[in-house]
Amino acid sequence: MNISTHYNITEGELKDKIILVTGANRGFGRAMTLDLAKAGATVIMLGRDLGSLETAYDEVVDLGYQEPVLYPFDLEGATPEHYEQLQANLLENFSKLDGLIHNAGIIGTMMPIEQYDIKLWYSTMQINVNGPFMLTQFLIPVLSKSDDARILFLSSSVGREARAYWGAYGVSKFAIEGLSKTLSEELEKTNIRVNSLDPKRMRTKMRQIAYPAENIENNPLPEALSPAIVYLMSERAKTLNGEQLTLEV
Ligand SMILES: NC(=O)c1ccc[n+]([C@@H]2O[C@H](COP(=O)([O-])OP(=O)(O)OC[C@H]3O[C@@H](n4cnc5c(N)ncnc54)[C@H](OP(=O)(O)O)[C@@H]3O)[C@@H](O)[C@H]2O)c1
């Protein structure tokens, strides 16, 4: 299902919403953080690099948007105990969670499966799949406390149709699609809606690594796409569940 990126954010439409974004320090995560905060949501900005998290936080505050919360967290090194601690922190400080956006990810490397670097395979699967799985498992009890909660998994076209040499990244996104669909069915009768989203191409570091020779100017800035994330977290998208969504510029 296509989702238009031409969405006009209404001030305060996400007021009182608490939304956690992974990889909120840069790229698409930073852009969606700005728009979610503009719409009035309190964004819990999760990321592993405190310096760039703080820079993005300052941008939100300087623009006069809803003040976010920083949560330094490394999805690669985190153990179940770290996720448990995050759950406890959220329950103590917010008592509910309305949105969980699994945005962080790494591209791994472009290589045939036959030669794929095993260590990099593990890292990619840890950050792109195992992290989102554990984060979801530990945060379902917090999402359950909202009367209208959303989980959004950032996916990719290579997670819906296999492409040679995309290695662990492509496989991780297939896993994310499976996780999203399975969860959407398991949570169907609850207040939590679950969808995956292929943003298509964006002018970010990840895209540059994947396509070093292309003219980056031809790719839309993540800021051009992020209003659609506000739409997906809003009342208007309440009925979407178990969908494979794709952004349409
Ligand atoms: N860009 C595209 O054209 C495109 C196309 C299709 C799908 N997507 C998907 O869209 C999402 C966002 O992509 P993007 O283009 O914004 O990527 P990006 O610019 O490379 O940003 C990736 C984000 O993930 C974070 N991250 C990586 N490893 C982490 C870890 N171990 N712990 C916590 N955070 C970690 C990064 O933090 P650091 O700054 O610390 O590295 C960064 O904030 C991804 O899921 C990607 O697969 C992107």
PDB file of C-alpha atoms and ligand atoms in Angstrom, residues 23 25-28 48-49 73-76 103-106 127 154-156 169 173 198-202 204-207, ligand 1:
ATOM      1  CA  GLY A  23      18.580   5.867  15.305  1.00  0.00           C
ATOM      2  CA  ASN A  25      20.462  11.113  15.854  1.00  0.00           C
ATOM      3  CA  ARG A  26      20.762  11.409  12.062  1.00  0.00           C
ATOM      4  CA  GLY A  27      19.329  10.432   8.670  1.00  0.00           C
ATOM      5  CA  PHE A  28      15.657   9.520   8.505  1.00  0.00           C
ATOM      6  CA  ARG A  48      24.307   5.033  20.250  1.00  0.00           C
ATOM      7  CA  ASP A  49      26.152   8.321  19.641  1.00  0.00           C
ATOM      8  CA  PHE A  73      21.610   2.821  23.647  1.00  0.00           C
ATOM      9  CA  ASP A  74      23.699   0.572  21.390  1.00  0.00           C
ATOM     10  CA  LEU A  75      21.508  -1.983  19.629  1.00  0.00           C
ATOM     11  CA  GLU A  76      24.552  -4.095  18.815  1.00  0.00           C
ATOM     12  CA  ASN A 103      14.368   3.004  12.194  1.00  0.00           C
ATOM     13  CA  ALA A 104      18.031   2.258  13.089  1.00  0.00           C
ATOM     14  CA  GLY A 105      19.925  -0.062  10.833  1.00  0.00           C
ATOM     15  CA  ILE A 106      23.193  -0.782   9.064  1.00  0.00           C
ATOM     16  CA  ILE A 127      21.261  -4.393  14.842  1.00  0.00           C
ATOM     17  CA  LEU A 154      11.550   0.383   8.579  1.00  0.00           C
ATOM     18  CA  SER A 155      12.069  -2.049   5.754  1.00  0.00           C
ATOM     19  CA  SER A 156      13.349  -1.914   2.190  1.00  0.00           C
ATOM     20  CA  TYR A 169      20.900  -6.364   4.877  1.00  0.00           C
ATOM     21  CA  LYS A 173      14.744  -6.821   6.018  1.00  0.00           C
ATOM     22  CA  ASP A 198       9.748   0.910   2.721  1.00  0.00           C
ATOM     23  CA  PRO A 199      10.747   4.596   2.525  1.00  0.00           C
ATOM     24  CA  LYS A 200      12.424   4.042  -0.870  1.00  0.00           C
ATOM     25  CA  ARG A 201      15.518   6.089  -1.632  1.00  0.00           C
ATOM     26  CA  MET A 202      16.585   8.951   0.630  1.00  0.00           C
ATOM     27  CA  THR A 204      21.303   9.667   3.765  1.00  0.00           C
ATOM     28  CA  LYS A 205      24.635   8.096   4.663  1.00  0.00           C
ATOM     29  CA  MET A 206      23.185   4.610   4.170  1.00  0.00           C
ATOM     30  CA  ARG A 207      22.141   5.359   0.596  1.00  0.00           C
TER      31      ARG A 207
HETATM   32  N1  LIG B   1      18.366   5.654   2.885  1.00  0.00           N
HETATM   33  C1  LIG B   1      17.622   4.931   2.072  1.00  0.00           C
HETATM   34  O1  LIG B   1      17.598   5.186   0.859  1.00  0.00           O
HETATM   35  C2  LIG B   1      16.790   3.789   2.613  1.00  0.00           C
HETATM   36  C3  LIG B   1      16.071   3.010   1.698  1.00  0.00           C
HETATM   37  C4  LIG B   1      15.291   1.950   2.172  1.00  0.00           C
HETATM   38  C5  LIG B   1      15.221   1.701   3.545  1.00  0.00           C
HETATM   39  N2  LIG B   1      15.921   2.477   4.430  1.00  0.00           N
HETATM   40  C6  LIG B   1      15.815   2.189   5.870  1.00  0.00           C
HETATM   41  O2  LIG B   1      15.491   3.377   6.571  1.00  0.00           O
HETATM   42  C7  LIG B   1      16.073   3.337   7.890  1.00  0.00           C
HETATM   43  C8  LIG B   1      16.867   4.606   8.129  1.00  0.00           C
HETATM   44  O3  LIG B   1      17.915   4.639   7.187  1.00  0.00           O
HETATM   45  P1  LIG B   1      18.872   5.902   6.952  1.00  0.00           P
HETATM   46  O4  LIG B   1      19.023   6.024   5.492  1.00  0.00           O
HETATM   47  O5  LIG B   1      18.444   7.060   7.758  1.00  0.00           O
HETATM   48  O6  LIG B   1      20.254   5.303   7.530  1.00  0.00           O
HETATM   49  P2  LIG B   1      21.526   6.039   8.139  1.00  0.00           P
HETATM   50  O7  LIG B   1      21.600   7.433   7.644  1.00  0.00           O
HETATM   51  O8  LIG B   1      22.680   5.152   7.883  1.00  0.00           O
HETATM   52  O9  LIG B   1      21.173   6.053   9.704  1.00  0.00           O
HETATM   53  C9  LIG B   1      21.118   4.849  10.404  1.00  0.00           C
HETATM   54  C10 LIG B   1      20.792   5.130  11.839  1.00  0.00           C
HETATM   55  O10 LIG B   1      20.857   3.876  12.561  1.00  0.00           O
HETATM   56  C11 LIG B   1      21.682   4.087  13.714  1.00  0.00           C
HETATM   57  N3  LIG B   1      22.355   2.884  14.169  1.00  0.00           N
HETATM   58  C12 LIG B   1      23.173   2.082  13.468  1.00  0.00           C
HETATM   59  N4  LIG B   1      23.685   1.133  14.268  1.00  0.00           N
HETATM   60  C13 LIG B   1      23.176   1.340  15.515  1.00  0.00           C
HETATM   61  C14 LIG B   1      23.325   0.710  16.771  1.00  0.00           C
HETATM   62  N5  LIG B   1      24.163  -0.334  16.932  1.00  0.00           N
HETATM   63  N6  LIG B   1      22.639   1.175  17.823  1.00  0.00           N
HETATM   64  C15 LIG B   1      21.823   2.247  17.684  1.00  0.00           C
HETATM   65  N7  LIG B   1      21.651   2.905  16.536  1.00  0.00           N
HETATM   66  C16 LIG B   1      22.323   2.459  15.461  1.00  0.00           C
HETATM   67  C17 LIG B   1      22.697   5.120  13.226  1.00  0.00           C
HETATM   68  O11 LIG B   1      23.392   5.662  14.328  1.00  0.00           O
HETATM   69  P3  LIG B   1      24.965   6.103  14.226  1.00  0.00           P
HETATM   70  O12 LIG B   1      24.952   7.543  13.801  1.00  0.00           O
HETATM   71  O13 LIG B   1      25.477   5.925  15.613  1.00  0.00           O
HETATM   72  O14 LIG B   1      25.626   5.212  13.222  1.00  0.00           O
HETATM   73  C18 LIG B   1      21.784   6.084  12.511  1.00  0.00           C
HETATM   74  O15 LIG B   1      21.102   6.901  13.414  1.00  0.00           O
HETATM   75  C19 LIG B   1      16.905   2.049   7.944  1.00  0.00           C
HETATM   76  O16 LIG B   1      16.188   1.037   8.630  1.00  0.00           O
HETATM   77  C20 LIG B   1      17.106   1.689   6.487  1.00  0.00           C
HETATM   78  O17 LIG B   1      17.299   0.305   6.308  1.00  0.00           O
HETATM   79  C21 LIG B   1      16.707   3.512   3.988  1.00  0.00           C
END
